[in-house]
mmCIF file of C-alpha atoms and ligand atoms in Angstrom:
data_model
loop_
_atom_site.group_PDB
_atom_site.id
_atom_site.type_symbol
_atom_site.label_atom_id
_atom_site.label_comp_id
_atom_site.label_asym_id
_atom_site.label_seq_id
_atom_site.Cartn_x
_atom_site.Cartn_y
_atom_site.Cartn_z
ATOM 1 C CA UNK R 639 129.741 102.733 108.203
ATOM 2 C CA UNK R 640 128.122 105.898 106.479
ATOM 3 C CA UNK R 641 124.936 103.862 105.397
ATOM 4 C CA UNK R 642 123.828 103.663 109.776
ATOM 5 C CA UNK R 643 123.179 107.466 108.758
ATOM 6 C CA UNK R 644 120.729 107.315 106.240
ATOM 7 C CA UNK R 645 117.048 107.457 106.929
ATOM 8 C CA UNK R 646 115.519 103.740 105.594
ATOM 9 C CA UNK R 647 113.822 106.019 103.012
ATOM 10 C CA UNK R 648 117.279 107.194 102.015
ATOM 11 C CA UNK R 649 118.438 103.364 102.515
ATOM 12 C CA UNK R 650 115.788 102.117 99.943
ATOM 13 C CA UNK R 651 116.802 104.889 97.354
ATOM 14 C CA UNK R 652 120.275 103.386 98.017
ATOM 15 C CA UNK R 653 119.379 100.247 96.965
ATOM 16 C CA UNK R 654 117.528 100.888 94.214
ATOM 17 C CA UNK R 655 119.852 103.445 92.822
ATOM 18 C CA UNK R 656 122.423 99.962 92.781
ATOM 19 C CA UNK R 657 120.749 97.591 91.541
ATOM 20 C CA UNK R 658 119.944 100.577 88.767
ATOM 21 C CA UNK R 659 123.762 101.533 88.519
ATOM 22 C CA UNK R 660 124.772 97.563 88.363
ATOM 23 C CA UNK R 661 122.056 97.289 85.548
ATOM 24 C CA UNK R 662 123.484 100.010 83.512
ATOM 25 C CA UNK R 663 127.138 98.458 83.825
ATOM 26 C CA UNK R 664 126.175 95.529 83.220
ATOM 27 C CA UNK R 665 124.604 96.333 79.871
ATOM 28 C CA UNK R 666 127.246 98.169 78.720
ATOM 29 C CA UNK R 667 129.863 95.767 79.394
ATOM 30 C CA UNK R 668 127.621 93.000 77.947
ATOM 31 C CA UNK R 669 127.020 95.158 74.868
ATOM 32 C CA UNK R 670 130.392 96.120 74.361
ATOM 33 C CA UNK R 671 131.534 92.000 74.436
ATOM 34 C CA UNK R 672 128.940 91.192 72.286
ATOM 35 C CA UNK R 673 129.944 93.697 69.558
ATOM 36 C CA UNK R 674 133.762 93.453 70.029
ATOM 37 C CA UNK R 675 132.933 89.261 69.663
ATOM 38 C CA UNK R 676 131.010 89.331 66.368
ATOM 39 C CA UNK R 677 133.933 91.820 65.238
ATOM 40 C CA UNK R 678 136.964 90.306 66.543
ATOM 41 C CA UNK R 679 135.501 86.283 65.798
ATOM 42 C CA UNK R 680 133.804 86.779 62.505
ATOM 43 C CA UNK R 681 134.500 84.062 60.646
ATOM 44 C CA UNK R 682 136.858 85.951 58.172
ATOM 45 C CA UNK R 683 138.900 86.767 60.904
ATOM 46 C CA UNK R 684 138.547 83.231 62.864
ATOM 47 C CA UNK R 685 137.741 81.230 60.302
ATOM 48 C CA UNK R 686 139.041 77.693 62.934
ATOM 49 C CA UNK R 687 136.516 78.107 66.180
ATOM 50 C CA UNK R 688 138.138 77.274 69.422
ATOM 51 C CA UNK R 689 136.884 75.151 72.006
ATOM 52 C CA UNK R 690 137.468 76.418 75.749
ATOM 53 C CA UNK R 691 135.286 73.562 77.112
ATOM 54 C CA UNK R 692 137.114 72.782 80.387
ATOM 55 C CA UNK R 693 138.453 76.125 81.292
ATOM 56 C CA UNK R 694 138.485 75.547 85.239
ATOM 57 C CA UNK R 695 139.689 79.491 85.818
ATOM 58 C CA UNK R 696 137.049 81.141 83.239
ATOM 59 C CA UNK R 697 134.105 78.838 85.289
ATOM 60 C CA UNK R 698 135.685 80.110 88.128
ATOM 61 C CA UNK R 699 135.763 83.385 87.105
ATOM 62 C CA UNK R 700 131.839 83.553 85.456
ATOM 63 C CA UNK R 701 130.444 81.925 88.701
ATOM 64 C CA UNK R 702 132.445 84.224 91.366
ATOM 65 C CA UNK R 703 131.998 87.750 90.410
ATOM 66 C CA UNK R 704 128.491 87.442 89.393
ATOM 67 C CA UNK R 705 127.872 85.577 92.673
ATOM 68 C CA UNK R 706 129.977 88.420 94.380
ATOM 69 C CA UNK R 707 127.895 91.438 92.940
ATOM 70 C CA UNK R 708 124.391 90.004 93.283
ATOM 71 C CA UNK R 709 125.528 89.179 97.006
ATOM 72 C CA UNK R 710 126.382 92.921 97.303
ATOM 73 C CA UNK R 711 122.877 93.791 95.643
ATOM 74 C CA UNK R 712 121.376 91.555 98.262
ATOM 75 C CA UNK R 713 123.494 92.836 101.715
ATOM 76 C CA UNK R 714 122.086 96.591 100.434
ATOM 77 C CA UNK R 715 118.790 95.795 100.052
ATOM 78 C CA UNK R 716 118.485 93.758 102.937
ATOM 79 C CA UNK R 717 119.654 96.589 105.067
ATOM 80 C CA UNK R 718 116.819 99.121 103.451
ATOM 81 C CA UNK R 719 114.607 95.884 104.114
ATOM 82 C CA UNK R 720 115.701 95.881 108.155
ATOM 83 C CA UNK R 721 115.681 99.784 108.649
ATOM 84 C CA UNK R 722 111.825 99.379 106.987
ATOM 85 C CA UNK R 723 110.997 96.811 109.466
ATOM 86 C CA UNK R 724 112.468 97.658 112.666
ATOM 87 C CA UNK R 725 110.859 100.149 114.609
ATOM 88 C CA UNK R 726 112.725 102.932 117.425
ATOM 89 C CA UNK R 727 111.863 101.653 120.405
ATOM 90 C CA UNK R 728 111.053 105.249 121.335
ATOM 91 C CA UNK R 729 108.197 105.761 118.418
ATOM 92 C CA UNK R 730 104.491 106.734 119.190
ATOM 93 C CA UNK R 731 102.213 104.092 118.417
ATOM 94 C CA UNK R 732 99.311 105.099 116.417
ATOM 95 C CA UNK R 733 95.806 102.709 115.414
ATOM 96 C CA UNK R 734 95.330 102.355 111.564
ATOM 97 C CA UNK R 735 91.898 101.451 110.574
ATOM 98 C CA UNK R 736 90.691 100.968 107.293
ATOM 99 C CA UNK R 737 87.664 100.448 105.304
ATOM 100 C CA UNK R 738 86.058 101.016 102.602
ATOM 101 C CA UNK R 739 86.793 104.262 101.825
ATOM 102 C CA UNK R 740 88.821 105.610 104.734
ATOM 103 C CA UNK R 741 91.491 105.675 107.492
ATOM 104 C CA UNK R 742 90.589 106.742 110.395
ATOM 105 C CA UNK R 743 94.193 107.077 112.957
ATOM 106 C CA UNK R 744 93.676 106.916 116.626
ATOM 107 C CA UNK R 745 96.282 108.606 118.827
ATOM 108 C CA UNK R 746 97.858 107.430 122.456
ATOM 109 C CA UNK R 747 95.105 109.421 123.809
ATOM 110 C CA UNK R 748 91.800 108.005 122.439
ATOM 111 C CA UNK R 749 91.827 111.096 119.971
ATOM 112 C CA UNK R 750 90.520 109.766 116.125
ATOM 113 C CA UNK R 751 91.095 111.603 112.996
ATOM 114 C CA UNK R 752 90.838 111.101 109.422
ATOM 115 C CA UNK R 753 94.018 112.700 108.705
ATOM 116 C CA UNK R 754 97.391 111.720 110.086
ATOM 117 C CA UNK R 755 98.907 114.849 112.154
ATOM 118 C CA UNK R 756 102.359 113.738 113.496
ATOM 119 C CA UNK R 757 105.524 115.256 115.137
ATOM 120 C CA UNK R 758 108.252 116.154 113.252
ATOM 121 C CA UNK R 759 111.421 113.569 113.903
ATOM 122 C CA UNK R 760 109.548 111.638 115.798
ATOM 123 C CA UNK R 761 109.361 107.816 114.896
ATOM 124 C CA UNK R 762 106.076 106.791 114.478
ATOM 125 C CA UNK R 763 104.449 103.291 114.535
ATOM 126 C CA UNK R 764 101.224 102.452 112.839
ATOM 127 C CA UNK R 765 99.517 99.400 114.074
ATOM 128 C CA UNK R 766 96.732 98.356 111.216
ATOM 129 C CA UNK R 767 93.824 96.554 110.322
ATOM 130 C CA UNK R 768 91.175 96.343 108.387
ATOM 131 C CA UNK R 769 87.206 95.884 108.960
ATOM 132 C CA UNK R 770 86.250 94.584 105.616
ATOM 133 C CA UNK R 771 88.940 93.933 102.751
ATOM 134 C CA UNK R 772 92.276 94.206 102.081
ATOM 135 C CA UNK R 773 93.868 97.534 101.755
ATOM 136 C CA UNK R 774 97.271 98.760 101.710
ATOM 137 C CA UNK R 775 98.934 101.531 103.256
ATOM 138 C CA UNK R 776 100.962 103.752 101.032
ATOM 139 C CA UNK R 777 103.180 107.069 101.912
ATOM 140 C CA UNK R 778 105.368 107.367 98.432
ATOM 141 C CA UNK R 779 107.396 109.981 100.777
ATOM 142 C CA UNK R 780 108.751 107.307 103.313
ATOM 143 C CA UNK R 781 109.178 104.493 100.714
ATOM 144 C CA UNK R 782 106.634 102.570 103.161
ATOM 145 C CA UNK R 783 103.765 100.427 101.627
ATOM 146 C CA UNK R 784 102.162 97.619 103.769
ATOM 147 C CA UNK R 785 99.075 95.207 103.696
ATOM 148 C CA UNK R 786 95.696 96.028 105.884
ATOM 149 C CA UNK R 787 94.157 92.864 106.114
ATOM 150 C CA UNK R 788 90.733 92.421 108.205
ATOM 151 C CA UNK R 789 91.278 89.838 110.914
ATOM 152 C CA UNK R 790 95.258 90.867 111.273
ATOM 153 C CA UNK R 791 97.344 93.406 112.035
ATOM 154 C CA UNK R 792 100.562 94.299 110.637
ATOM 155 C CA UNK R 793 102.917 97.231 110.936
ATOM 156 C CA UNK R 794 104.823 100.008 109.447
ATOM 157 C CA UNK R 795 106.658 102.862 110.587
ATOM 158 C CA UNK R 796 107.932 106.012 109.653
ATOM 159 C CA UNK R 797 110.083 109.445 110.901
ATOM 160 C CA UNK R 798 109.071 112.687 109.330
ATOM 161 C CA UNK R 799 112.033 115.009 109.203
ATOM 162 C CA UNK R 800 111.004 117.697 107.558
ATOM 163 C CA UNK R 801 107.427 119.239 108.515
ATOM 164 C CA UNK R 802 105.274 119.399 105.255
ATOM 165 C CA UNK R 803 102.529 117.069 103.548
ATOM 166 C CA UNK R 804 102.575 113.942 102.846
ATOM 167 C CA UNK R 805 100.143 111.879 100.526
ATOM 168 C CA UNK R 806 98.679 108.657 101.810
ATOM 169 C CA UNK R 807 97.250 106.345 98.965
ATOM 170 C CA UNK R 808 95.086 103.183 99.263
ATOM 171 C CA UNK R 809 97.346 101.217 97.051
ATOM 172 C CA UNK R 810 95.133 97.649 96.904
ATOM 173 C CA UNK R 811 92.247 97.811 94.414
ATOM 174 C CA UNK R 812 89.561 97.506 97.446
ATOM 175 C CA UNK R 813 86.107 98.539 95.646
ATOM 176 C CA UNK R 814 84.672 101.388 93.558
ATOM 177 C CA UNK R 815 85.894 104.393 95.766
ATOM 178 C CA UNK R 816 89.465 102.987 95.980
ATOM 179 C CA UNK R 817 90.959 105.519 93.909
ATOM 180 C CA UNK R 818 89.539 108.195 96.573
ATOM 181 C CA UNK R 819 90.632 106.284 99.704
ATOM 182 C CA UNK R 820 93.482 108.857 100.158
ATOM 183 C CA UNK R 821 94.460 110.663 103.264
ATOM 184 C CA UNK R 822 97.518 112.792 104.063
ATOM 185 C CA UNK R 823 100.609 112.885 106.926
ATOM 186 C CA UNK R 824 100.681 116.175 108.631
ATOM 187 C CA UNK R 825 104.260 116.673 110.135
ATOM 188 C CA UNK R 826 103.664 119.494 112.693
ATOM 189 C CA UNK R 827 106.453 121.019 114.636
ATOM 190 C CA UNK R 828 106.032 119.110 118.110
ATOM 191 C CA UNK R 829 104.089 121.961 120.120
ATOM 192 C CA UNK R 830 101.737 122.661 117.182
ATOM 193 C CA UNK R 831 100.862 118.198 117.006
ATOM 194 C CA UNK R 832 100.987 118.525 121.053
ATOM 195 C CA UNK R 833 98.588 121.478 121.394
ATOM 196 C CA UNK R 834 96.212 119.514 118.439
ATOM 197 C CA UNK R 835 96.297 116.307 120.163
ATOM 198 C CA UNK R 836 95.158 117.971 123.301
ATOM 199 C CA UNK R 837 92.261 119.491 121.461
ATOM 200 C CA UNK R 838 89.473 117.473 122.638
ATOM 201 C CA UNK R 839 87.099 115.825 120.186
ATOM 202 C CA UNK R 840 82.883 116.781 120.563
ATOM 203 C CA UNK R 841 81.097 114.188 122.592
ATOM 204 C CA UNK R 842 77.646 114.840 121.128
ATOM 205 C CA UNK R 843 75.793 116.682 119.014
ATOM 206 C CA UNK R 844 76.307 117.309 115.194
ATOM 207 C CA UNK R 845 79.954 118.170 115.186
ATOM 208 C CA UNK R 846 80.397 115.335 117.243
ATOM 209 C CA UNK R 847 78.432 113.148 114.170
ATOM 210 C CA UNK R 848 80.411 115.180 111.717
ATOM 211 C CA UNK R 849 83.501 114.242 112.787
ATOM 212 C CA UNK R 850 82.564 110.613 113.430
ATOM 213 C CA UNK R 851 81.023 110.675 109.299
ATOM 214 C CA UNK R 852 84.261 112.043 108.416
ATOM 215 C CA UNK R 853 86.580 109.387 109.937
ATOM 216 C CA UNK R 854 84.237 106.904 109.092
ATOM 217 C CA UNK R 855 84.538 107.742 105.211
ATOM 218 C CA UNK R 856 81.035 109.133 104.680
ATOM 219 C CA UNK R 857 82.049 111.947 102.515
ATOM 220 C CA UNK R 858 84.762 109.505 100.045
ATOM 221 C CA UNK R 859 81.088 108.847 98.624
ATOM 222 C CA UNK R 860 78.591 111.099 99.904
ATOM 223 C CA UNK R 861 78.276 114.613 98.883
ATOM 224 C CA UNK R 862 76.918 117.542 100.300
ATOM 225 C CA UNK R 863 74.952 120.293 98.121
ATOM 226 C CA UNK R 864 75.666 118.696 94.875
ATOM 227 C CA UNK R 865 73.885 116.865 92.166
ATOM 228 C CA UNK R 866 74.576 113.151 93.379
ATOM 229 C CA UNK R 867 76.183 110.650 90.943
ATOM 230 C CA UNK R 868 76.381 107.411 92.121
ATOM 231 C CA UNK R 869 75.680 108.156 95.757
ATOM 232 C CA UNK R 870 72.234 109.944 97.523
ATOM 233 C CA UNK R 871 73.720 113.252 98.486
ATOM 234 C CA UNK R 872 73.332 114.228 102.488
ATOM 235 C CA UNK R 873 71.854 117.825 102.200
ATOM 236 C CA UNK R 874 68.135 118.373 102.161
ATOM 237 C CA UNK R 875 68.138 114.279 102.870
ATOM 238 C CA UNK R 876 66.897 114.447 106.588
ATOM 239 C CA UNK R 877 63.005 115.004 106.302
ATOM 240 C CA UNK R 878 62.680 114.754 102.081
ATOM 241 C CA UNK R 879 60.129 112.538 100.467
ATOM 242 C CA UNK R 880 62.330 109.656 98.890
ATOM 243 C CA UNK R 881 61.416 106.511 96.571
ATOM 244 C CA UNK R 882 62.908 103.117 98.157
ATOM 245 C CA UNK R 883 62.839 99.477 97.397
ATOM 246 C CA UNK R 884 62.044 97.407 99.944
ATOM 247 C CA UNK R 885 62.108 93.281 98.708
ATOM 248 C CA UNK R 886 61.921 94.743 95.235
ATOM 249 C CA UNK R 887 58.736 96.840 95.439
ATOM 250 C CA UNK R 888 58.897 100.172 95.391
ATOM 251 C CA UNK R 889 57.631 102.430 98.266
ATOM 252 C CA UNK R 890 57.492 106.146 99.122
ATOM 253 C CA UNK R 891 58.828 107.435 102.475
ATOM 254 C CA UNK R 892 59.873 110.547 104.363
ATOM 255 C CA UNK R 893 63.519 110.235 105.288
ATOM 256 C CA UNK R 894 63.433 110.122 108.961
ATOM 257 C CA UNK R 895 65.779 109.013 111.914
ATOM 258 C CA UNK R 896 64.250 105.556 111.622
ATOM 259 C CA UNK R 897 64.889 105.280 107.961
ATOM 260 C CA UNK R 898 68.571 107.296 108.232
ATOM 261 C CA UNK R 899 69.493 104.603 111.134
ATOM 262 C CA UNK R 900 68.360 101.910 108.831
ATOM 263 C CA UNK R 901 70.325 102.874 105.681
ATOM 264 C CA UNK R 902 74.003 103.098 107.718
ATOM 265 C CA UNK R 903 73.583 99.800 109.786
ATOM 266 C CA UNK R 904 71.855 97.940 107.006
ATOM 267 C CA UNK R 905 71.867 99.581 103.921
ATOM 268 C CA UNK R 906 71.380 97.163 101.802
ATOM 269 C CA UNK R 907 68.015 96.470 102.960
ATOM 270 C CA UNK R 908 65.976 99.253 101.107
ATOM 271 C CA UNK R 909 68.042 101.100 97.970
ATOM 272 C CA UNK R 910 67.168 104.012 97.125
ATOM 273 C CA UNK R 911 65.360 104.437 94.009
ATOM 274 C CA UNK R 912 68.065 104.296 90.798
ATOM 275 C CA UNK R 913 71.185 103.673 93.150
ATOM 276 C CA UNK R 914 73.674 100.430 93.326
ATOM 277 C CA UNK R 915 73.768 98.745 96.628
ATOM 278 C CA UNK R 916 77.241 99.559 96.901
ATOM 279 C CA UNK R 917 77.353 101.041 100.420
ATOM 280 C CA UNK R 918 79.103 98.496 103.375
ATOM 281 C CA UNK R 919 76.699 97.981 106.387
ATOM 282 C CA UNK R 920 77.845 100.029 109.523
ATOM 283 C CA UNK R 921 76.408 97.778 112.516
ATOM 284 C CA UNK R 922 79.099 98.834 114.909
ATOM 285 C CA UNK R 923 78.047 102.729 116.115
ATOM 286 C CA UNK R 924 77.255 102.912 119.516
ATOM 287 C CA UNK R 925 73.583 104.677 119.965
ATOM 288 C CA UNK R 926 75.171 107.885 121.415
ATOM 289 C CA UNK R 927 77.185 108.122 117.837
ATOM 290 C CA UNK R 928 74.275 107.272 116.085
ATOM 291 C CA UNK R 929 72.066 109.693 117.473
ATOM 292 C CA UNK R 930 75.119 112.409 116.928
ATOM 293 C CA UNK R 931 74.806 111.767 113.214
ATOM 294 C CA UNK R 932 71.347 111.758 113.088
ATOM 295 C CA UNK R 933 71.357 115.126 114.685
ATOM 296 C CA UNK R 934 74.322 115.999 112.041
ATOM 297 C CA UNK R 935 72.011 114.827 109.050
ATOM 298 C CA UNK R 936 69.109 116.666 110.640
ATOM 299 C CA UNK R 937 71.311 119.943 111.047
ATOM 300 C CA UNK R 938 72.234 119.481 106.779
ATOM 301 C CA UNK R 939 68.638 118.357 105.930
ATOM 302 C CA UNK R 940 66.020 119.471 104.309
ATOM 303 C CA UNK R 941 64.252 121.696 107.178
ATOM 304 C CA UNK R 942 67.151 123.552 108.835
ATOM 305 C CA UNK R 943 68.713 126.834 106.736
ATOM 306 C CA UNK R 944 71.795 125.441 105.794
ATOM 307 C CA UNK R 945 74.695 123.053 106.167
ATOM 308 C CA UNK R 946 75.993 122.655 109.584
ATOM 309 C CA UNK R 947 79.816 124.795 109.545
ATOM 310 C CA UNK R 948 81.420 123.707 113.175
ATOM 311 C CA UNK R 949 84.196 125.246 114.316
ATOM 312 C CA UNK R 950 87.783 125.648 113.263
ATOM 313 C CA UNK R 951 89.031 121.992 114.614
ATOM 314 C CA UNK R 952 90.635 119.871 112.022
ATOM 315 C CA UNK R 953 88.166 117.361 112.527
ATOM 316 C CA UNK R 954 85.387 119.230 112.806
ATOM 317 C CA UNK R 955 86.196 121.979 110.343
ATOM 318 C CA UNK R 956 83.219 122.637 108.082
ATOM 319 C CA UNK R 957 81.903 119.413 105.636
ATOM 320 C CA UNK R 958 83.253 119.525 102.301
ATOM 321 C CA UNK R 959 80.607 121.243 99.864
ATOM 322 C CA UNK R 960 82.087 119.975 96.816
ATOM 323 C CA UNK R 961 84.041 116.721 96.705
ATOM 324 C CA UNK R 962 86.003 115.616 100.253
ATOM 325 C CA UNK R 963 89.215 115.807 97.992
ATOM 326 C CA UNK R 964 88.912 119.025 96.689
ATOM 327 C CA UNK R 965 90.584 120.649 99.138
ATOM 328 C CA UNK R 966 94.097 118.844 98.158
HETATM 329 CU CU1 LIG F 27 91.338 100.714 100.137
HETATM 330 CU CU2 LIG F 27 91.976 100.536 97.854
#
């Protein structure tokens, strides 16, 4: 049958583009009885109503076809629903984690990014879940959208065919930032994904904290080199003089590795002066990441000459100096 060709993206446009087509004929046809009726049985022209109660073939009738047609609706939409679900046994099986405000993706390999570089007609499987609320997963382009619920996985999958970019939404109101919880498919020709998924990651140092800030989700909220809105911007932070509340009284520090460590495992424990405590904690960095971010927020504060620019790596290409979205 011609639908085992279709893509289940091209299945679920299928269905929908039915159960639109049966709507439309449907409302004609009802709309065109309804008029011809009040014509044809107006009560100049029928002036004796008849009674039909009893009419085995027209119950027949009204009860089959619809049952018939809605029964076709379903068997289309079901299949859309079973291509959605069932994953190639072939497909590469990628980690989804998300959190407030980010996905981070982590490849066969051990390899994390923020972004979601894939092969082109490759199946891919993504494996989710969630460290603090409920997200969902959203790539308009492959009609997928799934739950990312802390405590559970689920799963979705997906075949690029064509190599472009693809927008990833957050598409379950998750907190402040969820309108900027957005990432983006990358379908690469396979040598180009092969020869970036070989590219090692940095182990240490500040690209290595860079890259770990940018998975992480750091820069959905944090800024560099601008005026800060609602979030304590990260340039000039490492080594300024900084107002904090600590229980509710109000006390004057120099922003140090102590104090830095502090604010990203327990930030809720001493605001800085005139912001929300909107920031989740971040116990779970290992003290080789943490001292790679210090060394980052060192390398962007207030001592060094200027913003840390690593190299050309996608994941360590150079911090966003505007907004982290700007570049879309
Ligand atoms: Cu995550 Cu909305």
């Amino acid at each position: 049958m011609y639908l085992q060709s279709l893509s289940p993206a091209q299945q679920v446009d299928f269905a929908l583009f039915l159960v639109f087509l049966f709507s439309g004929v449907v409302l004609i046809i009802l709309t065109v009885c309804t008029v011809w009726f009040i014509w044809r049985y107006h009560h100049t022209r029928n002036p004796v109503p008849s009674d039909i109660r009893g009419n085995i073939t027209a119950e027949i009738l009204w009860t089959l076809i619809p049952s018939i047609m809605v029964m076709g609706l379903f068997y289309y939409g079901w299949t859309g629903f079973k291509a959605l679900r069932t994953v190639p046994p072939n497909a590469m099986e990628i980690q989804v984690t998300a959190r407030m405000f980010a996905w981070t993706f982590k490849y066969p390999n051990g390899k994390t990014s923020s972004t979601l570089p894939v092969p082109v007609n490759t199946p891919v499987k993504l494996v989710m879940t969630a460290t603090d609320v409920i997200h969902s997963f959203f790539a308009p382009a492959f009609r997928i959208k799934m739950d990312v619920v802390p405590g559970m996985t689920t799963y979705t999958w997906f075949k690029a065919e064509r190599a472009g970019e693809y927008d990833i939404y957050c598409a379950e109101y998750c907190g402040v930032k969820h309108s900027a919880m957005m990432s983006v498919i990358k379908a690469l020709p396979p040598e180009e994904f092969e020869a970036w998924l070989a590219q090692p990651l940095a182990m240490h140092g500040p690209a290595a904290g860079y890259a770990l800030m940018e998975s992480h989700g750091c820069f959905s909220c944090h800024l560099l080199g601008e005026a800060p809105q609602d979030t304590p911007s990260l340039e000039g932070l490492h080594g300024s003089t900084t107002h904090i509340l600590v229980g509710g009284k109000e006390q004057t520090i120099t922003v140090d590795d102590a104090y830095l460590t502090e604010a990203i495992v327990n930030p809720g424990s001493s605001l800085v002066r005139g912001y929300e405590n909107t920031m989740p904690p971040y116990p779970d960095f290992t003290p080789e990441q943490m001292r790679s971010m210090l060394e980052y927020l060192a390398s962007v504060g207030k001592n060094e000459t200027g913003p840390l620019r690593p190299g050309a790596d996608d994941d360590q290409k150079a911090p966003p100096v505007k907004h982290v979205h700007s570049e879309k």
